[in-house]
Coordinates of C-alpha atoms in Angstrom, one line a residue:
Chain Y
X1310 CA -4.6 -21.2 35.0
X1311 CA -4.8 -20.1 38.6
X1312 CA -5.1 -17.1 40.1
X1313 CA -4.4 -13.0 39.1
X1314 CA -0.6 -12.2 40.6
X1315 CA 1.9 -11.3 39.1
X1316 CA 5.5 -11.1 40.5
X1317 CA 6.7 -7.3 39.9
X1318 CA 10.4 -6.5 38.8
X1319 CA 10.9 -5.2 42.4
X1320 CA 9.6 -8.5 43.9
X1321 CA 6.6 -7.0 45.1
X1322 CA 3.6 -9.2 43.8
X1323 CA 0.7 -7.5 41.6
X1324 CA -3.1 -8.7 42.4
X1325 CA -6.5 -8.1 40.8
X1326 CA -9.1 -7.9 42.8
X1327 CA -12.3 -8.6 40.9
X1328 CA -15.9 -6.3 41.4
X1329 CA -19.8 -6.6 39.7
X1330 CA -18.3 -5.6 36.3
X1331 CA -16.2 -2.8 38.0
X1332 CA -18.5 -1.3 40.3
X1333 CA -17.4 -0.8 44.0
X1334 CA -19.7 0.3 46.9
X1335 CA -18.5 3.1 49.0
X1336 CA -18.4 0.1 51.9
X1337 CA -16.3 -2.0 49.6
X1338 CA -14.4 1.4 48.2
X1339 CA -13.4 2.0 52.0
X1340 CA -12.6 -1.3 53.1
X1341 CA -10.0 -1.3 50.0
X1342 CA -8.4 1.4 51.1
X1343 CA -8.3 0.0 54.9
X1344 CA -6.6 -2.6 53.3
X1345 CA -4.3 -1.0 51.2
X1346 CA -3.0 0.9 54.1
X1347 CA -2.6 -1.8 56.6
X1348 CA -1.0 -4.8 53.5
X1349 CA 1.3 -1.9 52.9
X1350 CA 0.4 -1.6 49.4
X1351 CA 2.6 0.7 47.3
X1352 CA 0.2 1.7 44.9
X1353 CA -3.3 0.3 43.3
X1354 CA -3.6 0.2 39.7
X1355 CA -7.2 0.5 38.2
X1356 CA -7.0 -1.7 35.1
X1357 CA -8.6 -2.2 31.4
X1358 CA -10.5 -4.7 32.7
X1359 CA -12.0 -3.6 35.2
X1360 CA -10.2 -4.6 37.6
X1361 CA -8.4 -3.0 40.5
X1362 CA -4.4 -4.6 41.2
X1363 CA -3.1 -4.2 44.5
X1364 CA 0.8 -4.2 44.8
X1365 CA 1.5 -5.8 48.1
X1366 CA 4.4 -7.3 49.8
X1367 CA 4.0 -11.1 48.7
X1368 CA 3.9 -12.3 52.5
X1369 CA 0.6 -10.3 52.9
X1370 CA -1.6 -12.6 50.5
X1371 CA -3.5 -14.4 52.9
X1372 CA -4.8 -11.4 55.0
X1373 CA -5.5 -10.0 51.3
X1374 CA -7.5 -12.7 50.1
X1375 CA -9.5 -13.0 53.6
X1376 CA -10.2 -9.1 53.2
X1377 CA -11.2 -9.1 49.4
X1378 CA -13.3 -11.9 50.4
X1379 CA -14.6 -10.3 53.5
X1380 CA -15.8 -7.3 51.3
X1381 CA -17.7 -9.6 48.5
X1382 CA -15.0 -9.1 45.9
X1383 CA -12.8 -12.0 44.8
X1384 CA -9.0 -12.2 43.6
X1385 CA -9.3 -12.1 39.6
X1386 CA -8.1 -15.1 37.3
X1387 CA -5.6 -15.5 35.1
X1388 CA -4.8 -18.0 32.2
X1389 CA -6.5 -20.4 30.8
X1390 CA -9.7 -19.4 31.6
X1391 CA -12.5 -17.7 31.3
X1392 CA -12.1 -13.7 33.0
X1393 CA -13.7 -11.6 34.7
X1394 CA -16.7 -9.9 32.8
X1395 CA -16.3 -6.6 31.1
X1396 CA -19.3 -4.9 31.3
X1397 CA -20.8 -1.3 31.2
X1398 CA -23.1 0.0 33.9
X1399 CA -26.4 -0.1 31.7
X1400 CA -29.1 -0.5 33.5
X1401 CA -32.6 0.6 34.8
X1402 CA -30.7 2.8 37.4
X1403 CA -27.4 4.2 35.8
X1404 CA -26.6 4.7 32.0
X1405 CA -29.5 6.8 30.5
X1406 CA -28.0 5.0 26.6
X1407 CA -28.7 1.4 28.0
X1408 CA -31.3 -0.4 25.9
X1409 CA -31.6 -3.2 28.7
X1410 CA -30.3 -4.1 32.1
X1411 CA -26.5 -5.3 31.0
X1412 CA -25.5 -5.0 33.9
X1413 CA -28.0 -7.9 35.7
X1414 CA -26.6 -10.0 32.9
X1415 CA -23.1 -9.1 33.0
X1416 CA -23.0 -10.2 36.5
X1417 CA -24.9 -13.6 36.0
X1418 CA -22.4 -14.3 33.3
X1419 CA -19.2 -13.5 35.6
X1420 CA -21.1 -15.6 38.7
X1421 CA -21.8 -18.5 36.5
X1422 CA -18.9 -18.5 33.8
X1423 CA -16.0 -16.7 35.3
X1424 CA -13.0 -18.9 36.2
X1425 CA -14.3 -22.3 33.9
X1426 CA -11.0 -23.6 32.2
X1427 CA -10.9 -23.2 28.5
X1428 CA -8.0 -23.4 26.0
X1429 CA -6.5 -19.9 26.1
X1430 CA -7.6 -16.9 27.6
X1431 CA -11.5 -16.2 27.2
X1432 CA -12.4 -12.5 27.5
X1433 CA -16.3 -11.5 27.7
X1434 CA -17.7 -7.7 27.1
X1435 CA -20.9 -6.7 27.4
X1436 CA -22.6 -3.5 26.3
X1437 CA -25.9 -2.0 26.7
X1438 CA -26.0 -0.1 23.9
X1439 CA -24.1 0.2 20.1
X1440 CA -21.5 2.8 21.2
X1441 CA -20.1 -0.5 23.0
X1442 CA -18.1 1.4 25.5
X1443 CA -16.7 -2.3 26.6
X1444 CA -15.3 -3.0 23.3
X1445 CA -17.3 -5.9 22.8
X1446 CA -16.0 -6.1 19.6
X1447 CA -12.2 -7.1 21.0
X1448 CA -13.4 -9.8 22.5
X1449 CA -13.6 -13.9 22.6
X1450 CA -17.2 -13.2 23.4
X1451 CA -19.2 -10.0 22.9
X1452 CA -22.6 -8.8 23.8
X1453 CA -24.2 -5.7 22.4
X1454 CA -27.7 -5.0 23.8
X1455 CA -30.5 -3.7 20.7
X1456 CA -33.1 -3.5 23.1
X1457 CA -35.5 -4.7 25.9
X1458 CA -33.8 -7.9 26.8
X1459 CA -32.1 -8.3 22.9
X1460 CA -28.9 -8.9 22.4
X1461 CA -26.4 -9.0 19.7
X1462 CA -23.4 -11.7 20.0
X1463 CA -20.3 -11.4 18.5
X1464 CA -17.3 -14.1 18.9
X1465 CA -13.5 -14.3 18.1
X1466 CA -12.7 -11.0 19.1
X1467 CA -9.1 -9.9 20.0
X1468 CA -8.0 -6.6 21.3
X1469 CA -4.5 -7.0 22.5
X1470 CA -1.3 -8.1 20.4
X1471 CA -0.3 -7.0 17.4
X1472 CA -3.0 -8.4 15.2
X1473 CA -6.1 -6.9 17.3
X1474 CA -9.1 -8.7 15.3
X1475 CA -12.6 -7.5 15.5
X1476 CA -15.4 -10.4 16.3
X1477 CA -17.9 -11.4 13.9
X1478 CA -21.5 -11.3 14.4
X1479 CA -22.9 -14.7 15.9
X1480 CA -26.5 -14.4 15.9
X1481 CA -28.8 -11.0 16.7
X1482 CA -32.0 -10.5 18.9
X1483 CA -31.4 -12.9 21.2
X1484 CA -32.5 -12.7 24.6
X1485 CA -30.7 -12.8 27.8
X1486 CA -31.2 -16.7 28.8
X1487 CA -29.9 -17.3 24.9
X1488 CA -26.7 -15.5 25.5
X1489 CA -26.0 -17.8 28.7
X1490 CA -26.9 -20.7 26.3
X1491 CA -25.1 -19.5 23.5
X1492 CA -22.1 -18.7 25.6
X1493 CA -22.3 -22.5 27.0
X1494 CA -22.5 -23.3 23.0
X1495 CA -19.5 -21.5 21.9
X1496 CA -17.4 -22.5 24.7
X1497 CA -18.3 -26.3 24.5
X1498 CA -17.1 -26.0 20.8
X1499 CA -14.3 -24.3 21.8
X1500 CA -13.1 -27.0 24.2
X1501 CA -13.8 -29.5 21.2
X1502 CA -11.8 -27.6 18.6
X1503 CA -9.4 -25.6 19.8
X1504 CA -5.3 -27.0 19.8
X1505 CA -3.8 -26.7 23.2
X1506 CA -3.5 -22.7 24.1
X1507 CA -5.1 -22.2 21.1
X1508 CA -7.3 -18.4 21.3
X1509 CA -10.4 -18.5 20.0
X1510 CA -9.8 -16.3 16.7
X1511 CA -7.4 -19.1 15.7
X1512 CA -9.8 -21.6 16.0
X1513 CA -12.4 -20.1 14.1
X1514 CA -9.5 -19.3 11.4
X1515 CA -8.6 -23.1 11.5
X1516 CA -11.7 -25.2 11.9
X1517 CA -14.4 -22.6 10.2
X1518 CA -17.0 -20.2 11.3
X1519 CA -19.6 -23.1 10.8
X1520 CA -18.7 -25.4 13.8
X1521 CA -19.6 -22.4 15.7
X1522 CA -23.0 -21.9 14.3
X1523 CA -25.5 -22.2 16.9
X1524 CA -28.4 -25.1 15.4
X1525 CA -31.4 -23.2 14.0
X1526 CA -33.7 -24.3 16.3
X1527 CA -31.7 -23.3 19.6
X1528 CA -31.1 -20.1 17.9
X1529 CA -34.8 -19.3 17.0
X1530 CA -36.1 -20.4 20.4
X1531 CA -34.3 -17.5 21.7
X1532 CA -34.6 -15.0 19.4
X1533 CA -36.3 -11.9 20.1
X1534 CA -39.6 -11.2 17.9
X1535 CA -39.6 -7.8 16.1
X1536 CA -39.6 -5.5 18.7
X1537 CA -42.9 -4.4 20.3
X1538 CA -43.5 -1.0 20.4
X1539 CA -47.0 0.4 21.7
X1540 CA -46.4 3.6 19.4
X1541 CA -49.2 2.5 17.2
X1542 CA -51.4 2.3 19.6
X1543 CA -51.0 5.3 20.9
X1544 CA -51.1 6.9 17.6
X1545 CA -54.4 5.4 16.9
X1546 CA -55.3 6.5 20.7
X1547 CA -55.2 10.5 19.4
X1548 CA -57.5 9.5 16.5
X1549 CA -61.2 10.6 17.4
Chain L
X1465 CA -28.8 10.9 23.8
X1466 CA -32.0 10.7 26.6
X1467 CA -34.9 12.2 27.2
X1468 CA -33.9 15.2 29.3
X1469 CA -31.3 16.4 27.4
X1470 CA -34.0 17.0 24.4
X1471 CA -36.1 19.6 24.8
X1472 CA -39.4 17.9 23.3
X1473 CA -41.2 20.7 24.5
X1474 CA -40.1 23.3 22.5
X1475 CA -40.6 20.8 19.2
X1476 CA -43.7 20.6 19.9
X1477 CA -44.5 24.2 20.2
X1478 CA -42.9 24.3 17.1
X1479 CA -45.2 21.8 15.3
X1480 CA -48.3 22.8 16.6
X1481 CA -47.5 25.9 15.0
X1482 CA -47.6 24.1 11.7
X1483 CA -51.3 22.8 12.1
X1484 CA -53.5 23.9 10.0
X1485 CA -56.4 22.9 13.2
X1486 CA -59.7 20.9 12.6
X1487 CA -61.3 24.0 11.6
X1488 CA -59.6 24.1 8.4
X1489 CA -59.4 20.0 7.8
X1490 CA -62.6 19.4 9.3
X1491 CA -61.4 16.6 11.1
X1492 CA -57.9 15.5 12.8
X1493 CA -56.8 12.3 12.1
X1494 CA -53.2 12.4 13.6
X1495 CA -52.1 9.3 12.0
X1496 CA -52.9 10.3 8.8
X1497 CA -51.0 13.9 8.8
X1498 CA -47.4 14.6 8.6
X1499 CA -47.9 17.2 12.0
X1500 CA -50.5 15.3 14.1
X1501 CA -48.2 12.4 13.3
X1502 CA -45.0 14.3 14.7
X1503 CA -46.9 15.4 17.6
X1504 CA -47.7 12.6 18.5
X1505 CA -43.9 11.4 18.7
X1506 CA -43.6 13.9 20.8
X1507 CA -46.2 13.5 22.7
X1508 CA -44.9 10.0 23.3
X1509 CA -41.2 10.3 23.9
X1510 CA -42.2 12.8 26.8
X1511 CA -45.5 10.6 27.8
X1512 CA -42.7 7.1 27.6
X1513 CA -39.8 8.9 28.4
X1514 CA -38.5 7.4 25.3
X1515 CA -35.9 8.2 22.4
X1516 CA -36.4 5.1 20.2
X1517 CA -39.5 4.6 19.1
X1518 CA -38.6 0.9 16.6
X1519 CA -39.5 0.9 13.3
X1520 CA -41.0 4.4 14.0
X1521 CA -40.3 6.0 10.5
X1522 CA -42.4 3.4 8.6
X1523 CA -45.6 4.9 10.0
X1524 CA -45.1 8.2 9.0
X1525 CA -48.0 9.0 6.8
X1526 CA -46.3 9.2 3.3
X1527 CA -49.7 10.2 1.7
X1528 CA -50.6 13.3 3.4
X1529 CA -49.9 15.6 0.4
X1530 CA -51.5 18.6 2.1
X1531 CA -49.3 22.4 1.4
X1532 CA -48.2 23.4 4.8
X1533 CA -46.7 26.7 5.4
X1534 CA -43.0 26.5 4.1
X1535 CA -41.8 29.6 7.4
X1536 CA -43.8 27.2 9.7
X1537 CA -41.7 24.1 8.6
X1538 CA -38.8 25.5 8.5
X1539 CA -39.1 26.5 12.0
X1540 CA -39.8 23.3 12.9
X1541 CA -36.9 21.6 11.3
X1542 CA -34.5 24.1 12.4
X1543 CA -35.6 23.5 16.2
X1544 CA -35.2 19.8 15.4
X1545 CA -31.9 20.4 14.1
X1546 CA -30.9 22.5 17.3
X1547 CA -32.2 19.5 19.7
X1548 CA -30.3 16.8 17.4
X1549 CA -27.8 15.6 18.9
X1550 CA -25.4 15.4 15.8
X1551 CA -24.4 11.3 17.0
X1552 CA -22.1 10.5 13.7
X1553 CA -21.7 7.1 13.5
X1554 CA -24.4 6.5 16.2
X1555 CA -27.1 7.4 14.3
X1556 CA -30.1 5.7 14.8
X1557 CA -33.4 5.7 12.3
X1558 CA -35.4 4.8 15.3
X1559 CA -34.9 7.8 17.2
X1560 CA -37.4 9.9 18.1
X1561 CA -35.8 13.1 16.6
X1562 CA -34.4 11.6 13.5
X1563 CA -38.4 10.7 13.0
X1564 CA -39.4 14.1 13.3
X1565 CA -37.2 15.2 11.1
X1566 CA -38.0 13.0 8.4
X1567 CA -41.7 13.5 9.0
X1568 CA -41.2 17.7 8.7
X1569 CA -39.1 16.9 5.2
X1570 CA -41.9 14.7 3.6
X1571 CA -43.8 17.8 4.1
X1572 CA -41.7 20.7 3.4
X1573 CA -40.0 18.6 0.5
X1574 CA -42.3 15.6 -0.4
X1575 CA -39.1 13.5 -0.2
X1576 CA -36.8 12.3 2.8
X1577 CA -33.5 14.0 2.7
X1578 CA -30.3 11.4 3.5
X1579 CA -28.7 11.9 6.9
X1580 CA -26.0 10.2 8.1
X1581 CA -25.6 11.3 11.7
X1582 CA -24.2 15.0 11.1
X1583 CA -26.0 18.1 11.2
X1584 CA -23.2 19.6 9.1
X1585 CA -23.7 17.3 6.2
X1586 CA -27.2 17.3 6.3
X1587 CA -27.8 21.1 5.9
X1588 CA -24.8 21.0 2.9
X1589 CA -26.2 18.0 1.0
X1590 CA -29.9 19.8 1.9
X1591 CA -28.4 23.2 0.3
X1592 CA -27.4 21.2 -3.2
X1593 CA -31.2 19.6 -3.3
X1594 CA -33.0 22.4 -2.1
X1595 CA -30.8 25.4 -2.3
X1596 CA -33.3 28.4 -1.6
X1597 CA -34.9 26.3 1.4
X1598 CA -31.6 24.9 2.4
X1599 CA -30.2 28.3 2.7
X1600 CA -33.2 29.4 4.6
X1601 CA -33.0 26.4 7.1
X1602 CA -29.0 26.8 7.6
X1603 CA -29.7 30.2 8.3
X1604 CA -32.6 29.6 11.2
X1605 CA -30.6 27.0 12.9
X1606 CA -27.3 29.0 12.7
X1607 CA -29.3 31.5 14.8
X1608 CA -31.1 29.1 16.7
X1609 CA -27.9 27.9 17.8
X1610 CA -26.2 30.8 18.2
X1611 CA -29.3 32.1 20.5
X1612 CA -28.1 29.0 22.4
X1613 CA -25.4 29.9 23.2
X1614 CA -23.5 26.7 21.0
X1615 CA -21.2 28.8 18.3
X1616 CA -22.1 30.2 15.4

């Protein structure tokens, strides 16, 4: 667990820099590439994640952490812990598909969850719609938004290795406080069950899906009613 | 799929060319007819800026047994056709086009025909059901489209 750098074959050193779910300012943009050119960066590598690694001479650390910092971004995280927060840009202002404001929630979970030790690596997506752009599917912890402030959660996802495994369905309609509690739900069973370095598709494999289960009465005190719609009112409305 | 890249507008025209008008029903109860009731889906994705409308389909008035005119509804469903946005495995029952295409096949067919997200399959597996109609609806939004300038 500690920090995202990664020594490079060339001795250079590798480090991700961390955004809201990927989205830079122009300011922030511009005082990257300030940045870049004064650390003597060779190259900056925009990664799967979301993330942006800077390649950097390894002496130049400290005035690169002081400058990420200076810019309201932060130096990513790396192993046992949870990541950074994949996330699309759904919200009331960007993608027209969004079916809620992912993008609020996506950065409440990265503020609040990013960085807390777990067993293995713990990977969040979040999508605003079902085309799932994030891959919410490939991850630990997946969040598909159905609509207004409903969300669909999906857990044990893996995308990477050689056995990718799609996550299974959690619970459905849940709103957006009930995905921070059911996030804190998953992971404190997590932290219970899971063998040192254990992922989280292992442990679901080893101790059960039920462990994981969410207790009724959590899960129907944030579950989303059937959605409103004022279509039949306004249906009615054209009836003299 | 959004709003602005349907052109709700030119559905509508469509539909309100299918209306018989109060003169000949005496009365318009839009939530009780197949076109008021696709109108007013219209009406409301434009007024909402909306493409979902939830559980949408299950007030589409299934008893309106009324004969509409077969070249009027086949208009319509053609320009339907031409503003769907064909989304494959993103297919949603709750959009607002996917509504009004159901609602202008209860009354051109009496029955719902099964879509599964593809134009392309939909006009085939219309053409085995309904093979004059289908033939005539392929052939309107073939030259819808073509008018569009989006292939043959």
């Amino acid at each position: 667990m500690g920090d995202a750098i990664f020594l490079q074959k060339s001795g250079i050193i590798g480090v991700g820099i961390v955004a809201n779910c990927g989205v830079l300012s122009p300011q922030q943009l511009m005082g990257l590439a300030r940045l870049a050119q004064e650390l003597e960066c060779t190259a900056c590598k925009l990664t799967t994640r979301q993330t942006l690694i800077f390649l950097i001479p390894e002496e130049k650390l400290p005035v690169l952490r002081e400058g990420v910092e200076g810019l309201g971004l932060r130096i990513g995280v790396f192993g046992e812990t949870v990541r950074n927060v994949k996330a699309c840009a759904g919200s009331s202002e960007l993608c027209q598909r969004s079916l809620s404001d992912v993008f609020r929630l996506a950065g409440i979970l990265q503020d609040r969850f990013m960085n807390r030790p777990v067993p293995n690596d713990f990977k969040i997506s979040v999508a605003g719609c079902h085309r799932g752009c994030t891959e919410p599917f490939c991850a630990d912890f997946g969040v598909v938004a159905t609509g207004e402030d409903s969300f669909s959660i999906y857990i044990g996802g893996r995308g990477a290795s050689r056995k990718p495994i799609h996550g299974r369905l959690l619970a459905e309609k849940i709103s957006g406080e009930g995905v921070l509690a059911l996030l804190e739900h998953v992971l404190a069973r997590y932290q219970e069950l899971a063998q040192p370095k254990e992922r989280l598709c292992h442990t679901l494999q080893r101790a059960g899906w039920e462990p994981f289960q969410p207790p009724a009465d959590m899960l129907a005190s944030f579950q989303q009613q059937e959605e409103e719609s004022d279509f039949l009112q306004f249906l009615n409305q054209t009836t003299p | 799929m959004t709003v602005r890249s349907v052109n709700v507008e030119a559905i509508r025209r469509a539909v309100d060319k299918c209306c018989k008008t109060v003169e000949e029903c005496g009365t318009c109860d839009k939530a009780r007819c197949l076109i008021g009731f696709t109108q007013t889906v219209m009406d409301y994705a434009r007024a909402k800026n909306a493409v979902r409308i939830p559980r949408g389909h299950n007030f589409i008035p299934e008893d309106d047994l009324r004969l509409y005119y077969q070249d009027d509804l086949l208009e319509t469903l053609s320009e339907i056709l031409l503003q769907c946005q064909s989304c494959q495995d993103n297919h949603e029952e709750d959009c607002v086009i996917n509504i009004a295409r159901r609602a202008m096949e209860r009354a051109l067919f009496g029955e719902y025909m099964p879509f599964s997200g593809s134009i392309a399959a939909y006009l085939l597996q219309v053409a085995r059901q309904e093979p004059s109609l289908g033939e005539k609806l392929a052939s309107l939004y073939q030259q819808k489209k073509k008018a569009a300038g989006g292939g043959p």
